[in-house]
Structure formats: structure tokens, C-alpha cells
Coordinates of C-alpha atoms in Angstrom, one line a residue:
M18 CA 2.6 -23.2 -12.3
S19 CA -0.4 -22.3 -13.9
S20 CA 0.0 -20.7 -17.6
T21 CA -1.9 -17.3 -16.4
Q22 CA 0.4 -16.8 -12.8
P23 CA 3.1 -14.4 -13.5
D24 CA 6.5 -15.7 -13.7
I25 CA 7.6 -13.5 -11.1
L26 CA 4.8 -16.2 -9.0
R27 CA 6.2 -19.3 -7.4
T28 CA 2.9 -21.7 -5.1
T29 CA 2.3 -21.7 -2.5
S30 CA 1.9 -19.3 1.1
P31 CA 2.7 -21.4 3.5
Q32 CA 2.8 -17.9 6.7
N33 CA -1.1 -18.3 6.4
A34 CA -1.9 -20.4 9.4
S35 CA -6.2 -20.4 9.9
G36 CA -6.4 -22.9 7.5
L37 CA -7.6 -21.0 5.6
T38 CA -7.0 -21.4 1.7
D39 CA -8.8 -17.8 0.8
Y40 CA -7.8 -14.5 2.4
I41 CA -6.3 -11.1 1.6
F42 CA -2.6 -10.1 3.3
T43 CA -1.6 -6.2 3.3
S44 CA 2.3 -5.3 4.4
E45 CA 3.6 -2.1 4.1
S46 CA 7.3 -0.5 3.4
V47 CA 8.5 2.7 3.3
S48 CA 10.3 5.3 1.7
E49 CA 14.2 6.1 2.2
G50 CA 13.2 10.2 3.2
H51 CA 10.2 7.7 6.4
P52 CA 12.2 9.6 9.1
D53 CA 13.0 7.1 10.7
K54 CA 14.7 4.8 7.6
V55 CA 17.0 8.4 7.7
C56 CA 17.9 6.8 11.0
D57 CA 18.3 4.0 9.4
R58 CA 21.4 4.9 6.7
I59 CA 22.7 7.6 9.4
S60 CA 23.6 4.9 11.8
D61 CA 24.6 2.5 9.1
T62 CA 26.8 5.0 7.5
V63 CA 28.1 5.4 11.0
L64 CA 28.6 1.3 11.0
D65 CA 30.0 1.1 7.4
L66 CA 32.9 3.7 8.4
Y67 CA 34.0 1.8 11.7
L68 CA 33.9 -1.7 9.9
A69 CA 35.7 0.3 7.1
A70 CA 39.2 1.9 9.5
D71 CA 38.5 -2.2 11.3
P72 CA 36.6 -5.3 10.3
E73 CA 36.5 -6.2 13.7
A74 CA 35.4 -2.9 15.4
R75 CA 31.9 -2.6 17.8
V76 CA 29.6 -0.3 17.1
A77 CA 25.8 0.1 18.4
C78 CA 24.8 3.8 16.9
E79 CA 21.7 5.0 17.2
A80 CA 20.4 8.3 15.5
M81 CA 16.8 11.1 16.6
V82 CA 16.0 12.7 13.1
T83 CA 13.7 15.6 13.9
T84 CA 13.2 19.2 12.6
D85 CA 16.8 20.9 11.7
S86 CA 18.6 18.3 13.6
V87 CA 19.8 15.1 13.5
T88 CA 21.3 13.4 17.2
L89 CA 23.4 10.0 17.3
A90 CA 23.6 8.1 20.7
G91 CA 24.9 4.6 21.7
E92 CA 28.5 3.2 22.0
V93 CA 31.6 2.3 19.6
R94 CA 35.3 0.9 20.1
G95 CA 37.4 1.7 17.0
P96 CA 39.7 3.6 15.9
E97 CA 39.2 7.2 16.9
S98 CA 40.0 9.0 13.8
V99 CA 37.1 7.7 12.5
R100 CA 34.7 10.4 14.3
D101 CA 36.5 13.0 12.6
Q102 CA 34.5 10.8 9.6
I103 CA 30.8 10.7 11.2
E104 CA 29.3 14.3 10.2
P105 CA 30.5 15.4 6.9
A106 CA 29.6 11.0 5.7
V107 CA 25.8 12.7 8.1
R108 CA 25.6 14.7 5.9
A109 CA 26.4 12.9 2.3
A110 CA 24.5 10.1 3.5
I111 CA 21.0 13.2 4.4
K112 CA 22.4 14.3 0.3
D113 CA 22.0 11.1 -1.3
I114 CA 18.2 10.8 0.3
G115 CA 17.7 14.1 -1.3
Y116 CA 16.9 16.2 1.4
N117 CA 17.7 19.8 0.8
Q118 CA 14.3 21.4 2.3
D119 CA 13.2 24.0 4.1
G120 CA 13.4 22.0 8.1
F121 CA 15.8 19.9 6.8
N122 CA 18.9 19.8 4.8
W123 CA 21.9 18.6 4.3
E124 CA 24.4 21.3 4.5
T125 CA 22.4 23.6 7.2
V126 CA 21.1 20.2 9.1
T127 CA 23.2 20.0 13.3
I128 CA 24.3 16.8 14.0
E129 CA 25.5 16.6 18.1
N130 CA 27.0 13.0 18.5
K131 CA 26.9 11.2 21.4
L132 CA 28.8 8.4 20.9
H133 CA 31.0 7.1 23.9
Q134 CA 33.0 4.1 23.8
Q135 CA 32.0 0.7 25.4
S136 CA 31.1 -0.8 28.4
P137 CA 33.7 -3.1 29.2
D138 CA 31.3 -5.1 30.5
I139 CA 29.4 -6.0 26.9
A140 CA 33.0 -6.7 25.4
A141 CA 34.4 -8.9 28.1
G142 CA 31.8 -11.5 27.2
V143 CA 31.6 -11.0 23.6
D144 CA 35.5 -11.4 23.5
E145 CA 36.5 -13.3 25.5
G146 CA 32.5 -15.8 26.5
T147 CA 31.7 -16.1 30.1
G148 CA 31.9 -19.7 32.5
T149 CA 33.5 -22.5 30.1
D150 CA 32.7 -21.0 26.8
T151 CA 35.8 -19.6 26.0
N152 CA 34.8 -18.7 22.8
E153 CA 33.5 -15.5 21.6
G154 CA 29.8 -14.8 22.5
A155 CA 27.0 -13.4 21.7
G156 CA 27.0 -9.9 21.8
D157 CA 23.6 -10.0 23.3
Q158 CA 20.3 -12.7 24.9
G159 CA 17.9 -13.1 21.8
L160 CA 15.9 -14.7 19.8
M161 CA 16.5 -14.4 15.8
F162 CA 13.8 -15.2 12.7
G163 CA 14.3 -16.2 9.6
Y164 CA 11.7 -16.9 6.7
A165 CA 11.4 -17.7 2.7
C166 CA 8.2 -18.9 0.3
R167 CA 7.7 -19.4 -2.7
E168 CA 5.4 -16.9 -3.9
T169 CA 8.5 -15.2 -5.5
D170 CA 12.1 -15.3 -7.3
A171 CA 12.8 -13.8 -4.6
L172 CA 11.8 -16.1 -2.4
M173 CA 10.1 -13.9 -0.3
P174 CA 5.8 -13.0 0.3
A175 CA 4.6 -11.0 -2.5
P176 CA 3.3 -8.3 -0.6
I177 CA 6.1 -6.8 1.0
Y178 CA 8.4 -7.8 -2.8
F179 CA 5.8 -5.6 -4.6
S180 CA 5.3 -3.1 -1.0
H181 CA 9.8 -2.5 -1.2
A182 CA 10.1 -2.9 -5.2
I183 CA 7.3 0.2 -6.4
L184 CA 9.1 2.3 -3.7
R185 CA 12.5 1.5 -4.2
E186 CA 11.2 2.5 -8.3
L187 CA 10.0 5.7 -7.6
A188 CA 13.2 6.5 -6.0
A189 CA 15.4 5.9 -8.6
Q190 CA 12.9 7.9 -10.7
R191 CA 12.8 11.0 -8.0
K192 CA 17.0 11.4 -8.3
S193 CA 17.6 10.4 -12.0
G194 CA 14.9 13.6 -12.4
K195 CA 12.5 11.9 -13.9
L196 CA 10.3 12.4 -10.8
A197 CA 11.9 15.6 -9.6
Q198 CA 8.9 16.9 -8.4
L199 CA 8.5 14.6 -6.2
G200 CA 9.9 14.2 -2.1
P201 CA 11.9 11.0 -0.8
D202 CA 9.6 10.9 2.0
A203 CA 6.9 8.1 0.4
K204 CA 5.1 4.9 1.6
T205 CA 3.5 2.1 0.1
Q206 CA 0.6 -0.8 0.9
V207 CA 0.0 -3.5 -1.0
T208 CA -3.3 -5.8 -0.2
V209 CA -2.5 -9.4 -1.9
E210 CA -5.7 -11.6 -3.0
Y211 CA -5.0 -15.4 -2.4
K212 CA -6.3 -18.0 -4.3
N213 CA -6.5 -22.2 -2.3
D214 CA -3.4 -20.2 -0.8
K215 CA -1.6 -18.7 -3.8
P216 CA -1.3 -15.2 -4.6
A217 CA -4.2 -14.0 -7.6
G218 CA -3.9 -10.5 -7.4
I219 CA -3.8 -7.3 -5.5
S220 CA -6.5 -6.4 -4.4
A221 CA -6.2 -2.9 -3.0
L222 CA -2.7 0.0 -3.4
V223 CA -1.6 2.0 -1.6
L224 CA 0.8 4.9 -1.7
S225 CA 1.8 8.0 -0.1
T226 CA 5.0 10.4 -1.4
Q227 CA 5.5 13.9 -0.5
H228 CA 5.7 16.6 -3.9
A229 CA 5.9 19.8 -4.4
E230 CA 3.9 22.7 -3.3
D231 CA 2.1 23.3 -6.3
M232 CA 1.0 20.0 -7.7
T233 CA -3.0 19.1 -7.8
Q234 CA -3.6 15.3 -6.1
D235 CA -4.6 14.4 -10.0
E236 CA -1.6 15.2 -10.7
V237 CA 1.0 12.7 -8.4
R238 CA -1.3 10.4 -9.0
N239 CA -1.1 10.6 -12.7
L240 CA 3.5 10.9 -12.4
V241 CA 3.0 7.3 -10.4
L242 CA 0.5 5.2 -11.3
P243 CA 3.6 3.9 -14.4
V244 CA 5.6 3.2 -11.5
I245 CA 3.0 1.7 -10.5
Q246 CA 2.3 -0.1 -13.3
K247 CA 6.2 -0.5 -14.3
V248 CA 6.6 -2.8 -11.0
L249 CA 3.6 -5.3 -11.0
P250 CA 3.5 -8.7 -12.9
E251 CA 0.6 -7.9 -15.9
G252 CA -3.4 -7.7 -15.1
W253 CA -1.8 -7.2 -11.3
M254 CA -3.0 -3.7 -11.4
P255 CA -5.8 -3.0 -8.6
A256 CA -9.1 -1.9 -10.4
E257 CA -8.9 2.5 -10.3
E258 CA -11.5 3.0 -6.9
N259 CA -8.9 0.3 -5.4
I260 CA -5.4 2.4 -6.1
Y261 CA -5.5 5.0 -3.3
I262 CA -2.2 8.0 -4.2
N263 CA -2.4 10.4 -1.5
P264 CA -5.2 9.7 0.3
T265 CA -4.9 12.6 2.7
G266 CA -5.1 15.1 0.1
R267 CA -1.5 16.9 0.4
F268 CA 1.2 15.8 1.2
V269 CA 4.3 18.8 1.6
I270 CA 5.7 18.3 4.9
G271 CA 7.9 15.3 5.3
G272 CA 10.8 13.7 6.1
P273 CA 12.2 15.1 9.9
V274 CA 10.2 18.1 9.7
G275 CA 7.0 16.0 9.6
D276 CA 7.2 13.5 11.4
A277 CA 10.6 12.7 14.2
G278 CA 12.3 9.8 13.9
L279 CA 14.5 7.2 15.6
T280 CA 16.1 3.7 14.3
G281 CA 15.4 0.6 14.5
R282 CA 11.6 1.4 14.5
K283 CA 10.0 -0.3 11.1
I284 CA 11.3 -3.6 11.8
I285 CA 8.3 -5.6 9.9
V286 CA 9.3 -2.9 6.6
D287 CA 13.3 -4.4 7.5
T288 CA 11.7 -8.6 7.6
Y289 CA 8.9 -10.4 5.6
G290 CA 5.8 -7.9 7.0
G291 CA 4.6 -9.6 9.1
A292 CA 4.2 -12.8 6.7
A293 CA 6.4 -14.7 9.2
P294 CA 7.3 -14.3 13.7
H295 CA 9.9 -11.7 13.9
G296 CA 12.1 -11.4 17.5
G297 CA 12.1 -8.1 17.8
G298 CA 15.8 -6.2 18.0
A299 CA 16.3 -3.8 14.8
F300 CA 19.2 -4.0 13.2
S301 CA 20.2 -0.9 12.0
G302 CA 23.6 0.7 13.1
K303 CA 24.7 -2.8 15.1
D304 CA 28.0 -4.9 14.1
P305 CA 27.5 -8.5 13.5
T306 CA 29.0 -8.9 16.9
K307 CA 25.3 -8.5 17.6
V308 CA 23.0 -11.6 17.0
D309 CA 20.2 -9.0 16.3
R310 CA 21.2 -8.2 12.9
S311 CA 23.5 -11.3 12.4
A312 CA 21.7 -14.6 13.2
A313 CA 18.4 -12.4 11.7
Y314 CA 20.9 -12.7 8.3
A315 CA 21.6 -16.4 9.2
A316 CA 18.8 -17.7 9.9
R317 CA 17.3 -16.0 6.7
Y318 CA 20.8 -18.4 4.3
L319 CA 19.3 -21.6 6.3
A320 CA 15.0 -20.7 5.5
K321 CA 16.7 -19.4 1.5
N322 CA 18.5 -22.9 1.4
V323 CA 15.9 -25.1 2.6
V324 CA 13.7 -23.7 0.1
A325 CA 15.7 -23.3 -3.2
A326 CA 16.8 -27.0 -2.6
G327 CA 13.6 -28.0 -2.7
L328 CA 13.4 -29.1 0.8
A329 CA 10.1 -28.0 1.2
D330 CA 7.6 -24.9 -0.7
G331 CA 7.6 -22.4 2.9
C332 CA 11.1 -22.9 6.4
T333 CA 10.8 -20.8 9.4
V334 CA 14.0 -20.8 11.3
Q335 CA 15.0 -19.5 14.9
L336 CA 17.4 -19.0 16.5
A337 CA 18.2 -18.0 20.3
Y338 CA 21.3 -17.0 21.7
A339 CA 22.3 -16.1 25.3
I340 CA 25.0 -12.9 26.1
G341 CA 28.0 -14.4 25.8
I342 CA 27.6 -17.7 24.9
S343 CA 28.9 -18.4 21.2
K344 CA 26.2 -21.6 20.6
P345 CA 22.8 -20.7 19.8
I346 CA 20.8 -22.5 22.7
S347 CA 18.1 -23.5 20.8
V348 CA 17.8 -24.0 16.4
Y349 CA 14.5 -24.7 15.6
L350 CA 12.8 -24.9 12.1
N351 CA 9.5 -25.3 10.6
T352 CA 9.0 -26.4 7.3
H353 CA 5.0 -25.4 7.5
G354 CA 3.3 -28.9 6.5
T355 CA 5.9 -28.6 2.9
G356 CA 8.9 -30.5 3.2
K357 CA 10.1 -33.2 1.7
A358 CA 12.3 -34.3 4.8
P359 CA 12.4 -34.8 8.2
E360 CA 12.9 -31.5 10.3
S361 CA 15.2 -32.7 12.9
A362 CA 16.9 -34.2 10.0
I363 CA 17.2 -30.4 7.8
V364 CA 18.8 -28.9 11.2
A365 CA 21.5 -31.8 12.2
A366 CA 22.1 -31.2 8.2
L367 CA 22.3 -27.4 8.8
Q368 CA 24.2 -27.2 11.8
D369 CA 26.6 -29.5 10.0
L370 CA 26.9 -27.1 7.6
V371 CA 26.9 -24.0 9.2
D372 CA 28.8 -22.9 11.9
L373 CA 26.3 -20.4 13.6
S374 CA 28.1 -18.7 16.6
P375 CA 28.2 -15.6 16.1
R376 CA 31.7 -15.3 14.6
G377 CA 31.1 -18.8 12.6
I378 CA 27.7 -17.2 10.8
R379 CA 30.4 -14.0 10.5
T380 CA 33.4 -15.8 8.3
H381 CA 30.4 -17.5 6.5
L382 CA 28.7 -14.7 5.1
Q383 CA 31.0 -12.6 5.6
L384 CA 29.6 -10.3 7.3
N385 CA 32.8 -7.9 9.1
K386 CA 33.1 -5.8 5.9
P387 CA 31.4 -1.9 5.3
I388 CA 27.8 -3.4 3.2
Y389 CA 24.9 -2.2 5.4
T390 CA 24.6 1.4 4.5
R391 CA 22.9 -0.7 2.0
T392 CA 20.1 -2.2 3.8
A393 CA 18.7 0.7 5.5
A394 CA 15.8 0.9 2.6
Y395 CA 14.1 -1.7 1.3
G396 CA 14.2 -5.0 3.4
H397 CA 17.2 -6.5 4.2
F398 CA 15.6 -9.7 3.1
G399 CA 14.8 -11.1 -0.7
R400 CA 17.7 -8.8 -2.7
T401 CA 20.5 -9.6 -4.9
P402 CA 23.6 -11.0 -3.5
D403 CA 26.4 -7.6 -4.3
A404 CA 30.1 -9.3 -5.6
D405 CA 32.2 -6.7 -2.3
G406 CA 29.9 -9.3 -0.6
G407 CA 27.1 -7.0 0.2
F408 CA 23.7 -9.2 0.6
S409 CA 25.5 -13.0 1.2
W410 CA 22.9 -14.3 3.3
E411 CA 21.2 -14.3 0.4
K412 CA 23.0 -17.0 -1.1
T413 CA 21.5 -20.1 -2.6
D414 CA 25.7 -22.1 -2.0
L415 CA 24.4 -25.1 0.0
V416 CA 21.5 -26.2 -2.9
D417 CA 24.1 -28.4 -3.7
E418 CA 24.7 -29.9 -0.7
L419 CA 21.7 -30.5 0.8
Q420 CA 20.1 -31.8 -2.1
K421 CA 23.0 -34.9 -1.9
R422 CA 21.9 -35.2 1.4
F423 CA 18.2 -35.4 0.6
K424 CA 17.8 -37.1 -3.1

């Protein structure tokens, strides 16, 4: 690594498939107060309620928010007593996000609960498998991707990493009262310049944030620039003319009052910011029998351990499943020309170390816990594992064994 390169940044960017060595790449993030993220938070709040009551609960909870209204829909299987806890928990989530404004207030918003019991046909296939496969089957068909690279210490692509980091710091300062003039709804967009296929700086940055009605654009800019400066590595602030703060000039009406929100509409924000493929499935509100969620976590876990073990500078993993079938239909791994061992041998080692059936993933990563509300904003990946099992898929506990196998 060059002596002038910030410590947080690493070497190559294998997601670049164009053959270019000098290019720019952009990723965006949205805050916990964005309408779609409000819905993700609500859906994962409901999921955690059920898993706290019964680790084997089944949940597929969708939320929709608009002015003065929250609607829940989907199917569940778990203790009936949880139903009475849902409305107060949803209000508490909205309060924690920061919504007490006219048009969307945690105390007065109308909450309509249309959750119903899970289909017995789906339940049978998941619980018992199908045909000759009598193990627990996948909750649906689908394909999921995981990715890791050496661009940051978190083994995440730099554009999405910094997009999340700016909004996370902005929210922390807003909630502490330091930036109380700002509202919960915000978005970032970070454009990273790559030289010789390595992140070299940020060429442009967009930040839009909800604010008090009496604030000018210049006042908002002066408030948020120190936040950006705090988050970015030294020397990485874009030129003044390439920092766009509230480019429309005004952002007073925000959140569900300004735009309706739905669960699962920010899947690229949730993953790798477009720097890696996405299978199409959303995460929030789904219990870990749904491979849309658990297998995406497993794929990230595998890819991250491959890179952390030094077997590649970048790694993409794909897992594919069929509903009711326990084992993955396929396991794909690509080290983008940076691998230090044959990809087929790495795949074999990973499958030996981790049972990639839905139950095997849940057991290995300990996913049957109420750990999902915290994932609903600022990305599901590149986070620090928690002592209670949260973000367990970010652990690098396969590294020693992988290094032994590939000396």
C-alpha cells in the first residue's frame, strides 16, 4: 500500500470487469428516516418480536408507510401473544428514528395490522423438505450473492462504505442533539475515483438532508460539512464545487409525508452499492429460513473469509436454492483473477467447513435470534460483529482453517 494511501483503504477493486484501470464508481446510501428504510425498520422490529418469543417463528412481514399511516401485511407463524406487542413496538421504532413531525408522528400515526397465518403448503415444504429430501428445505427458490474486497478495512467497496459512514455519523449527531436542526430523512451519494484499479479519492459527493423550515441552504451546508470531513480519510474531501449539499435548495418535507415507503426497496443500498451482483431478494422482515436473507449472509461470510485469509483480493460467491430442497442447487465462486488457489478447491473447502443448508446456515451463524432491527439501516455488510450474535456473518473465524488448507 502506498505511503500516501489512507489506512482505511486497501488495494484492488476486482468488481471492475471492464478492463479499465482508471475509472470512477458511485454508490448511494439512505438514512434510517428514508421512507423505505422506515419500512425496513418496522418489518425487522416485527421479526425480532417473534424471534424473541420463539426462535423457530416464521415471519414474512411487509410494511407500507405514507402520511399518518403504517400498514403491515404478510404471514407469520408464532405465539399469538406477540400480536399485542406489535403496535407499541412499531411506535417505539418510529420514535427512535425521530419522527414526531406533522403528518407522521409516532404517537398519532394510524397502524393497520394485516398480518395473517403462514400458508400450510409453504410451511410443509420448509419444515419437512420435499420428495426424497427430508431435511428442512429452503423457504423459496432464489439466488444470492456475497462479495468482499480489500478496498477498506471492512473488506467492502469504498463508495458504499463511505456513503453509509457519513449518514451513520449524521444520525448519531442528530440524535445526540448536536445537529437537532436536521430531520431524520437523508441520502448520500459518493463517487470514488480509481487509479490503477485502486481507490484514490472522492471526486464528487452528494448529501441531501431534511432540515428545519427556517434554515438556509448555506446553514445546512455549514452544519454537515464537518460531519463529512470527520468521516472521510485525510485528503479525501472533494473540491468545494463538487460537494452538493441539498442541491434542490430546500428539504423541509421529508419521510413518509414527502414520499410513500415500502419494505425491501433499497436492496442495493443494503448490500454492495452496485459493486457486486444482487440476486434480487430483499432482507428485512424475513426470518432466517428465507434464503433471500440467510444465504445472502452466508455468501458474504464465505467471500469475506476467503479475502481475509489472503486467498484473494476480491471474491464473489453465489448460492442458489430450490423451495423445499435443503442443499444449494449450485455454489459459484469467482476471485476475479486475484486468487492464490484454484477456485474449485476453495469452493470444496468452504462447503466442507460450512453446512450451506438453510438449517446449517442458521446454526453456524446463530441466526435464530432477535438481531435484525439493527441491520435495517446503513447496510447489512461491513459492520462489526456484536457480542450477542448480531452481524455474525461478518466474523472471519474460518481464516485459520483456510490458511492451513492453502499454505
